[in-house]
Coordinates of C-alpha atoms and ligand atoms in Angstrom, one line a residue:
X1 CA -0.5 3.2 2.2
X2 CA -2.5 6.0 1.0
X3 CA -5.2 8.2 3.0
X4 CA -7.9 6.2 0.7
X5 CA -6.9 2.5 2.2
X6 CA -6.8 3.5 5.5
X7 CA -10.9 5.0 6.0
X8 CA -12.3 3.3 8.9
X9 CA -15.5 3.0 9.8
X10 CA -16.0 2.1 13.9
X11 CA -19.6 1.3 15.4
X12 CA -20.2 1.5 18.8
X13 CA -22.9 -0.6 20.4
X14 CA -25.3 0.1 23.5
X15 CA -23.5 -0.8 26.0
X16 CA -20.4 1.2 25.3
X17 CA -22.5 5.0 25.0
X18 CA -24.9 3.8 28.1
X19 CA -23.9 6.2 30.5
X20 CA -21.8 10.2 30.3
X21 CA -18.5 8.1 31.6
X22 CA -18.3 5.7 28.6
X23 CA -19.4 8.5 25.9
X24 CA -16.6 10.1 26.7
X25 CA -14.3 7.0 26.3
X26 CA -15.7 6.5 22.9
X27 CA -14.2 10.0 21.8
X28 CA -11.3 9.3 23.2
X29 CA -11.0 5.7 21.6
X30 CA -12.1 8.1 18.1
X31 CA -9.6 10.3 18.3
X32 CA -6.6 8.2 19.6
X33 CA -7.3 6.8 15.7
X34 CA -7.4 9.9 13.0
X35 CA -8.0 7.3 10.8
X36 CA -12.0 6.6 12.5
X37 CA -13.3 9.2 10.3
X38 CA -16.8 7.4 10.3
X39 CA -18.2 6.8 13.6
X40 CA -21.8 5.1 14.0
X41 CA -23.7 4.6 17.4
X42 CA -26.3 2.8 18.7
X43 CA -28.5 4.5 21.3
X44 CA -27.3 3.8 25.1
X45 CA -27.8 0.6 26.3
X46 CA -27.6 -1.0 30.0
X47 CA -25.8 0.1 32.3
X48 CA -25.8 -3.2 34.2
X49 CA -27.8 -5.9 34.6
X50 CA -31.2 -5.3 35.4
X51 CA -31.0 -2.0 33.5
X52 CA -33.2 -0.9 30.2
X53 CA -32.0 0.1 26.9
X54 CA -33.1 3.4 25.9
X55 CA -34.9 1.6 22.3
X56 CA -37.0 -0.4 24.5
X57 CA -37.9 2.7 26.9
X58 CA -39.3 4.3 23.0
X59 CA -40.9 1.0 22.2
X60 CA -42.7 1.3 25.2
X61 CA -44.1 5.1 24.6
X62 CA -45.4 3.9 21.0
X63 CA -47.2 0.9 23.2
X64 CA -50.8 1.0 24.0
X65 CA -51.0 1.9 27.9
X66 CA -52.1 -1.4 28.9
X67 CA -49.6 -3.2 27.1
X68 CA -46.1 -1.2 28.6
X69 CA -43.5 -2.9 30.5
X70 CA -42.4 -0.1 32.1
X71 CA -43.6 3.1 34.5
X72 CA -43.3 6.1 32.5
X73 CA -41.2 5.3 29.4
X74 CA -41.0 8.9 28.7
X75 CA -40.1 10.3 32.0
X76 CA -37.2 7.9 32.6
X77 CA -35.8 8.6 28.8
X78 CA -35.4 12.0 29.8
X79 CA -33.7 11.8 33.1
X80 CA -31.3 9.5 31.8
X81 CA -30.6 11.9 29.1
X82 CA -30.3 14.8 31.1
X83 CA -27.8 12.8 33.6
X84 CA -25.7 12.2 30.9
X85 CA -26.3 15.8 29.4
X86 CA -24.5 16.9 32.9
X87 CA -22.0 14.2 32.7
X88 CA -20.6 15.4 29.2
X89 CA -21.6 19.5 30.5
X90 CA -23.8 19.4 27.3
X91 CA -27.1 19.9 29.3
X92 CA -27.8 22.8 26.7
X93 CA -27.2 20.3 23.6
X94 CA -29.8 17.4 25.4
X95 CA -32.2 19.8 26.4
X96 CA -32.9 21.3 22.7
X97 CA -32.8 17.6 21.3
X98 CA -35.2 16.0 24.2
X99 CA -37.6 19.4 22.9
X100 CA -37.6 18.2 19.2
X101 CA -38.2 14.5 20.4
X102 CA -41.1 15.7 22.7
X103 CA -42.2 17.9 19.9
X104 CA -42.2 14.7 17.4
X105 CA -44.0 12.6 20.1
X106 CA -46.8 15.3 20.3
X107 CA -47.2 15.8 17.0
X108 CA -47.8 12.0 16.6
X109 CA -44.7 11.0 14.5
X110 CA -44.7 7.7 13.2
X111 CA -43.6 4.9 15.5
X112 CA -40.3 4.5 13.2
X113 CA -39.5 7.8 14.8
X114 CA -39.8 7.3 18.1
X115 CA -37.8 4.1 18.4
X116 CA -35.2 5.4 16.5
X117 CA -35.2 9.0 18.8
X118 CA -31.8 7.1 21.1
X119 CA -29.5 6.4 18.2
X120 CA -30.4 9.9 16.9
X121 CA -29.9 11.8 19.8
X122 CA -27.3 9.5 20.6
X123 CA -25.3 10.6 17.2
X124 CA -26.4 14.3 17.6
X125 CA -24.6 14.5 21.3
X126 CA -21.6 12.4 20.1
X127 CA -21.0 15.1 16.9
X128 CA -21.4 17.9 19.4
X129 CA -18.9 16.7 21.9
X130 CA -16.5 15.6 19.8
X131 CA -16.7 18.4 17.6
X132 CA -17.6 16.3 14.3
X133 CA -20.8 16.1 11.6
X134 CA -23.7 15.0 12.5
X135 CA -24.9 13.1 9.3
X136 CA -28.3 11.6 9.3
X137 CA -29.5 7.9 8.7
X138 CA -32.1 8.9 6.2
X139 CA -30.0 11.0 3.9
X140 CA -28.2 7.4 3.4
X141 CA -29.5 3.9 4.5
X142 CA -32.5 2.8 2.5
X143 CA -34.5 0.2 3.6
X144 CA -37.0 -2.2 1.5
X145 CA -40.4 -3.6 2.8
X146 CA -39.4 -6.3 4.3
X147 CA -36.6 -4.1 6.6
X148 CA -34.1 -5.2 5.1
X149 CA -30.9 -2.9 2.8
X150 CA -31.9 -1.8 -0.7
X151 CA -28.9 -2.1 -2.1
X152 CA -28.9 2.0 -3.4
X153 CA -27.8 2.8 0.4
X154 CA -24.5 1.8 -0.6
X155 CA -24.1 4.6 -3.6
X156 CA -25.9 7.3 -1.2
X157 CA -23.0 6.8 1.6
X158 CA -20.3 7.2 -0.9
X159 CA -22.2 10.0 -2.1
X160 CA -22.8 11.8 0.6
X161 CA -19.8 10.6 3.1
X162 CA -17.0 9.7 0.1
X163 CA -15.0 12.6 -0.3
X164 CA -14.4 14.5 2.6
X165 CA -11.7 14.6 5.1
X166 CA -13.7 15.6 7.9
X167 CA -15.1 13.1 10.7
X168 CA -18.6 12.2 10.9
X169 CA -21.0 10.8 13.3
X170 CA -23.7 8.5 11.7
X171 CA -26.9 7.2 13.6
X172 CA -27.4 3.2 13.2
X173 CA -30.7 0.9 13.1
X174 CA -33.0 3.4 11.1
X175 CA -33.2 5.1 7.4
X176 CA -35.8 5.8 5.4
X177 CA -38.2 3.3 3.4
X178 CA -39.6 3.9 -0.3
X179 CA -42.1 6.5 0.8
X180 CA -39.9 8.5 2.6
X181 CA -40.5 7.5 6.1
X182 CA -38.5 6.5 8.9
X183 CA -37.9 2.8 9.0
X184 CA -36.0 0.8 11.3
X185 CA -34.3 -2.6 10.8
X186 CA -34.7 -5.2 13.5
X187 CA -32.9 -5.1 16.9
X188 CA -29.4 -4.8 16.7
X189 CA -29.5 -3.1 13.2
X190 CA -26.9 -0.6 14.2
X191 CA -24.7 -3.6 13.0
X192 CA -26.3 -3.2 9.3
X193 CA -25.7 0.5 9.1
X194 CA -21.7 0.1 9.8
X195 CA -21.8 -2.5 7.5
X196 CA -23.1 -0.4 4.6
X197 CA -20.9 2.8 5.4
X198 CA -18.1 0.6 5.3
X199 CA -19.4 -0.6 1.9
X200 CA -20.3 2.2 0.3
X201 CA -16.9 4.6 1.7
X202 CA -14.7 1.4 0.7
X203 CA -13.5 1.1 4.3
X204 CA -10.2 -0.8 5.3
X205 CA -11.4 -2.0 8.3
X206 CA -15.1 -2.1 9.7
X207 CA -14.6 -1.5 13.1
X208 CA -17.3 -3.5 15.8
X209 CA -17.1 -2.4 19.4
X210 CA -18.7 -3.5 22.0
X211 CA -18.3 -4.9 25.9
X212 CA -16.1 -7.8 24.7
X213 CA -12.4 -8.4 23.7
X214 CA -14.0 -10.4 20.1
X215 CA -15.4 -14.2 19.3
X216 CA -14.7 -17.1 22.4
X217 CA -13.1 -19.9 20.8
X218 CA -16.2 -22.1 22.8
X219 CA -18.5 -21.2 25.0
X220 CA -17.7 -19.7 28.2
X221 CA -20.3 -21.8 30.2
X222 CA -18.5 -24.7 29.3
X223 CA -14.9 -24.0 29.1
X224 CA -14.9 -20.7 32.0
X225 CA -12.3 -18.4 29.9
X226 CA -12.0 -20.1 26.5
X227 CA -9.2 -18.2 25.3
X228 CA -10.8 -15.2 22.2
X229 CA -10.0 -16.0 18.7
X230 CA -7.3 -13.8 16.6
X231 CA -8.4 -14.2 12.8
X232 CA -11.3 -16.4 12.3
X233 CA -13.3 -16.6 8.3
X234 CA -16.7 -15.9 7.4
X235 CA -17.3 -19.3 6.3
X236 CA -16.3 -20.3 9.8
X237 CA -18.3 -17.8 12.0
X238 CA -21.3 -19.1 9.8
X239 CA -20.5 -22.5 11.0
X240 CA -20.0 -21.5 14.8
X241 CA -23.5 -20.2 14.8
X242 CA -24.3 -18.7 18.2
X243 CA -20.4 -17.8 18.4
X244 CA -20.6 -15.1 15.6
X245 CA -24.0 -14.1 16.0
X246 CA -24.3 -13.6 19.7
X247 CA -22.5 -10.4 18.7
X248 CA -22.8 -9.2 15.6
X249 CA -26.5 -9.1 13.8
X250 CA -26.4 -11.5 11.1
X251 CA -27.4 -9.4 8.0
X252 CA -24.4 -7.3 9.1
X253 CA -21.9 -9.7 7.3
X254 CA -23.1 -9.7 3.7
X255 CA -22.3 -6.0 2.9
X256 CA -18.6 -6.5 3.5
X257 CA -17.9 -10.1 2.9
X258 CA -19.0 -9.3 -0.3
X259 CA -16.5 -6.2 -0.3
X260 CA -13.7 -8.3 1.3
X261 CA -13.7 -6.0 4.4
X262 CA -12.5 -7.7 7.3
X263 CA -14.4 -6.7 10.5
X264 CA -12.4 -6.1 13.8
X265 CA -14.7 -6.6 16.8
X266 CA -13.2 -4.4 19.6
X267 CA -13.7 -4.1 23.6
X268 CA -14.7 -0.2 24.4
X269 CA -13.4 -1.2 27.9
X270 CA -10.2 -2.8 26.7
X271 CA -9.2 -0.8 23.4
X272 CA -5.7 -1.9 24.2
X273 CA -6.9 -5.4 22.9
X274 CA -6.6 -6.1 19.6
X275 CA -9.9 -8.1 19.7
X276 CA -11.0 -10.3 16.9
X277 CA -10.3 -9.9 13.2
X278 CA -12.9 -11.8 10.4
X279 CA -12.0 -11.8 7.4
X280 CA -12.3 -14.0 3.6
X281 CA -9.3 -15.5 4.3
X282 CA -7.2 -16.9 7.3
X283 CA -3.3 -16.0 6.3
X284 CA -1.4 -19.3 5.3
X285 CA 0.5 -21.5 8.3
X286 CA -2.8 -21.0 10.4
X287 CA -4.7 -22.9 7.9
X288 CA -5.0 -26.1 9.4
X289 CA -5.9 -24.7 12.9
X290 CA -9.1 -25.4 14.6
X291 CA -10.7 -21.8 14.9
X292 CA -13.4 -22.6 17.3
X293 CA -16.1 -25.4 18.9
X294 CA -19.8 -25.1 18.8
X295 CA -22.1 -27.7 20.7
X296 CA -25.4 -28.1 21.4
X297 CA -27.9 -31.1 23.3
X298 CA -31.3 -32.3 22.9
X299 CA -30.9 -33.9 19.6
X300 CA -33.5 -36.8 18.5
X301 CA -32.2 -39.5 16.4
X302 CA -34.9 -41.0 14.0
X303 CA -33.4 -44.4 12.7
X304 CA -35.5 -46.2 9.9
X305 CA -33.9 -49.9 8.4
X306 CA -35.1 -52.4 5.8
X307 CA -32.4 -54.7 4.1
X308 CA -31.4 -53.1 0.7
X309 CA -33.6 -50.1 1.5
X310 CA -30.9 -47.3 0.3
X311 CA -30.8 -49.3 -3.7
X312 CA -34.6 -48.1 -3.3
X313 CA -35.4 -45.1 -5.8
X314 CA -36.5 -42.1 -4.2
X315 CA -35.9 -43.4 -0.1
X316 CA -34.7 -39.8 1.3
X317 CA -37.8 -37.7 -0.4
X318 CA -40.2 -40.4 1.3
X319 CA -38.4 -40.1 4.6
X320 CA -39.0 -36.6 4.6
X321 CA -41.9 -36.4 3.4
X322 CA -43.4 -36.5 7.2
X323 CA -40.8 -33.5 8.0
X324 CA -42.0 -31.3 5.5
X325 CA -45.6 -31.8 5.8
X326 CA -45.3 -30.8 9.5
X327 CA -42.9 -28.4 9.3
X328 CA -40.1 -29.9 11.1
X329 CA -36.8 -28.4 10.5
X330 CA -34.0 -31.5 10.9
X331 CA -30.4 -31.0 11.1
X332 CA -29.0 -33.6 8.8
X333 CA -29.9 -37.5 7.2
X334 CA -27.3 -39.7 7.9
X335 CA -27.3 -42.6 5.8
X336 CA -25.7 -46.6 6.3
X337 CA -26.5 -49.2 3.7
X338 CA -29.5 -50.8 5.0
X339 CA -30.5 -47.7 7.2
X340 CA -31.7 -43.9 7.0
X341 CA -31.7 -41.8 10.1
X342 CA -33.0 -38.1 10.5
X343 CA -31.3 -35.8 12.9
X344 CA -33.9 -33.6 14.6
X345 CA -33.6 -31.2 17.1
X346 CA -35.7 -31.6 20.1
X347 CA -37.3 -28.4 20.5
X348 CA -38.8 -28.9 16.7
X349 CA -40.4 -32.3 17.8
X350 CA -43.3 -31.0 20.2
X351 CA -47.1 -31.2 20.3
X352 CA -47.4 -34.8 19.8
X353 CA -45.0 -34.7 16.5
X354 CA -43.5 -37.6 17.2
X355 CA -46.0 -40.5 17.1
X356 CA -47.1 -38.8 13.8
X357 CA -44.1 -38.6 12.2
X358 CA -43.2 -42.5 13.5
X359 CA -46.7 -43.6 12.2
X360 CA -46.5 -41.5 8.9
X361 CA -43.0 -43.4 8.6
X362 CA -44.2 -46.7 9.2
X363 CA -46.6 -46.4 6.5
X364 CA -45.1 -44.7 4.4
X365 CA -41.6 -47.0 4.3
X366 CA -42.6 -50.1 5.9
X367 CA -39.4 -50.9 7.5
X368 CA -38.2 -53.8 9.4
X369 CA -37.1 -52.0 12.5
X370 CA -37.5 -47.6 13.1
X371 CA -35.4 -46.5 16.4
X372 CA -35.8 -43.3 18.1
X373 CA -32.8 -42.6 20.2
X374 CA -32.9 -39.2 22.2
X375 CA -30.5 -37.5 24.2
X376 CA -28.0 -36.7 21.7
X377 CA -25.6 -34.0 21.7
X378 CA -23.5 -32.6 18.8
X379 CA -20.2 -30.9 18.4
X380 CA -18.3 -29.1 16.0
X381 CA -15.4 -28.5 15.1
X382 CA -14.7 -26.0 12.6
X383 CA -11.5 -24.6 10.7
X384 CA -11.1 -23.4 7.4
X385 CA -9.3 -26.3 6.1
X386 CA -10.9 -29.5 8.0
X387 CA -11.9 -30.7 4.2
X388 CA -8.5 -31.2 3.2
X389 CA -7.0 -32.3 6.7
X390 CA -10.1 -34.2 8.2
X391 CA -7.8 -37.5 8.4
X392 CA -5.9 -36.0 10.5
X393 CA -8.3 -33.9 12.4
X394 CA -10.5 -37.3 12.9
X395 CA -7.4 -39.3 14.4
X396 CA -6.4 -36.3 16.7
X397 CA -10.0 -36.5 17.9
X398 CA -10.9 -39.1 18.5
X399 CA -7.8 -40.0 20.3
X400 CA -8.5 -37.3 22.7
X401 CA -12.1 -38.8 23.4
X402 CA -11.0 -42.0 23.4
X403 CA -8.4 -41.3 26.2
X404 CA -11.2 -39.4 28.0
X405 CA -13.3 -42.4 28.2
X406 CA -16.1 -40.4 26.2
X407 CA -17.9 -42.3 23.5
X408 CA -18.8 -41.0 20.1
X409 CA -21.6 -41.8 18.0
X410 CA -20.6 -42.6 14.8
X411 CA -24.0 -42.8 12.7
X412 CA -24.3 -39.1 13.1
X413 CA -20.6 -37.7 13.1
X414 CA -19.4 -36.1 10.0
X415 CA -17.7 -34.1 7.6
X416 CA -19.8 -31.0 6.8
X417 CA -17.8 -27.9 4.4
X418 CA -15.6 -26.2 7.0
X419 CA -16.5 -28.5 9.9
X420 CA -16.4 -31.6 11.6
X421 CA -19.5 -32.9 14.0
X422 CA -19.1 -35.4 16.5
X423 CA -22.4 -37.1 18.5
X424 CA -22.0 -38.4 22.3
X425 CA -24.5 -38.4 24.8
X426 CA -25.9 -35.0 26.6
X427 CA -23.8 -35.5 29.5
X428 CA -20.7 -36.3 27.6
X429 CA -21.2 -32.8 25.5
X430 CA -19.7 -30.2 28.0
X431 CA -16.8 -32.8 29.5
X432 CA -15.9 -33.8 25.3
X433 CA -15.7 -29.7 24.5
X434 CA -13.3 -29.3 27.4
X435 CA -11.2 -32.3 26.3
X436 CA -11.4 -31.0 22.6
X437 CA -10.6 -27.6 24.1
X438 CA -7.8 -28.3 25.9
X439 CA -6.5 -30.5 22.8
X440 CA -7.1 -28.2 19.9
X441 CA -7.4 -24.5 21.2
X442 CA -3.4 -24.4 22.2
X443 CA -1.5 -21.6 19.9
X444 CA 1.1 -23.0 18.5
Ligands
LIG6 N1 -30.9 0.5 19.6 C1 -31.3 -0.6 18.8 C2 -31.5 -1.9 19.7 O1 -31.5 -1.8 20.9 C3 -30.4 -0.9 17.7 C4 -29.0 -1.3 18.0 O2 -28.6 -1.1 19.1 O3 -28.3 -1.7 17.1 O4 -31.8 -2.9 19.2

């Protein structure tokens, strides 16, 4: 493999630069790797729980007075930095940078500026100590009006990061918008810059690391240490929802899908763990594997019938008609012969919603019976493969919640793309992911 496969770019989140001890990890996890040539950092994070993140002590100091959550924003940025300026023994270093960030402050920098002081001082420490460049967000990440990437950011970082051999530190979250300002993207971005470094500098790995060994195969609160996932898709991270997005920001994805990078989400405090690779395509033999379960309660069933109502032209656009005009996001329309239901979450069904919608309904379809059942919970089940395979998948499942005594509701199961959803009850959705768990999340 050449030097040119082998770039990586490695973003470090919050958490893992909060405090002197775990900056100085993060150089060592950089240079146990020649290969990490392109480091990006977001600015310290907690140190614990019940601590603040050094973006929300700036978003405080850009606050009017009245409205800030905290006592002296300012004062407490600074100590923090200076504890950590003695940690690393680069007080001199964090003393001339806290002056230029006073100095912007007082000059009355715009508020881009300010909150985006952490993951520049942050990357300005980090080149210092580790004895790398310093490269600036707003030499490469451009950012549109509506905070999100213009696409040129991806030229300027092979531009201005492409050839070299050296290593360079990079500042996440901010850039510069179309007048030349500083612009941020929204929490988290520090994801988004990685994402367009590795783009632009052709990476061969994308490198994610943060406080946890990668992607749960379900939810801790209901299976306590769901084993992590090896090699999961795209497609199927999309489909676990809070799974993949819980640690990764979501517009972080596009940039190198797209490129067919394969991001490894790695554990600063466990880089002997391989953590959790995503990538286009799962390698053969794991292909009919389950990859993960998602599940969620508080789902309302709407159920409207009238003999021979589904021959009727035009039956869904009527149903929905209500849900539009109110602005109710549903989750899916299953449909039987004589029958039309629509899947709604709770939480989108407040504020007296629901006798409109069943009175709008009435009129509108006149149907012999209209049902509301509530309580509902759904689960899924996804793997890259499930189309193909979902025979098979179905039997093995339903077997297992059979055996468990847990019944399924089968107007609102499915096959959806990469997944397969299964109703119960509420209080059947946590003991039905353990048995699905235990069934399905064994590696061969
Ligand atoms: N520091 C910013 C935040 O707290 C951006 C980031 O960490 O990615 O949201």
């Amino acid at each position: 493999m050449n030097v040119e496969q082998r770039k990586i770019v490695s973003k470090f989140g919050g958490s893992s630069l909060a405090d002197a001890g775990r900056i100085s990890q993060v150089r060592g996890i950089v240079e146990a790797n020649p290969d990490r040539r392109f480091v990006v950092v977001s600015a310290p994070g907690k140190r614990g729980s019940g601590d603040i993140k050094m973006t929300d002590l700036l978003v405080d100091i850009v606050q009017p007075k009245e409205q800030q959550r905290f006592e002296n924003p300012l004062r407490q940025f600074d100590s923090r930095w200076k504890s950590i300026g003695e940690g690393l023994h680069q007080e001199d270093v964090v003393a001339s940078l806290l002056d230029e960030v006073h100095a912007g402050i007082g000059r009355g920098r715009e508020e881009h500026w300010v909150v985006s002081r952490g993951e520049w001082m942050t990357a300005r420490l980090l080149a210092a100590y580790s004895g790398r460049r310093f490269v600036d967000a707003s030499d490469i990440i451009r950012i549109d009006e509506t905070g999100k990437i213009d696409p040129e950011s991806y030229q300027l970082a092979e531009d201005v990061l492409g050839d070299e051999e050296q290593g360079f530190v990079i500042p996440g979250y901010y850039g510069q918008d179309s007048k030349g300002e500083v612009a941020v993207f929204s929490r988290g971005g520090s994801d988004i810059t990685g994402a367009i470094i590795a783009r632009g500098v052709n990476a061969f790995v994308y490198e994610n690391w943060t406080d946890v060994d990668g992607i749960r195969f379900t939810d801790p609160k209901r299976v306590p240490n769901a084993r992590f996932v090896d090699q999961i898709t795209y497609a199927e991270v999309r489909e676990l929802g809070n799974g993949g997005s819980e640690v990764l920001h979501p517009d972080a994805i596009l940039p190198v899908k797209r490129a067919g990078i394969s991001i490894n989400l790695r554990n600063t405090f466990n880089p002997e763990h391989h953590g959790t690779m995503i990538v286009n395509n799962r390698s053969s033999g794991e292909d009919e594997q389950i990859m993960g379960i998602a599940a969620k309660e508080g789902f309302v069933s709407i159920q409207v019938s009238r003999d021979g109502m589904n021959e009727e032209e035009g039956i869904v656009g009527r149903l929905l008609a209500p849900f539009h005009r109110h602005g109710i996001a549903f989750e899916h329309i299953p449909t039987g012969k004589d029958s039309v239901s629509v899947l709604v979450h709770e939480s989108n069904l407040t504020n007296g919603h629901r006798a409109t919608i069943l009175e709008e309904l009435g009129d509108s379809l006149e149907p012999d019976h209209l049902e509301v059942v509530s309580d509902l919970g759904l689960i899924t089940l996804v793997g890259q493969s499930i189309r193909e395979n979902h025979g098979r998948v179905n039997q093995t499942l339903y077997t297992a919640l059979d055996r468990a005594g847990i019944r399924t509701n089968s107007s609102i199961s499915r096959v959806d793309g990469n997944s397969v959803v299964v109703g119960v009850i509420d209080r059947d959705v946590t003991p039905a992911v353990r048995v699905l768990y235990e069934r399905f999340s064994k590696l061969e």
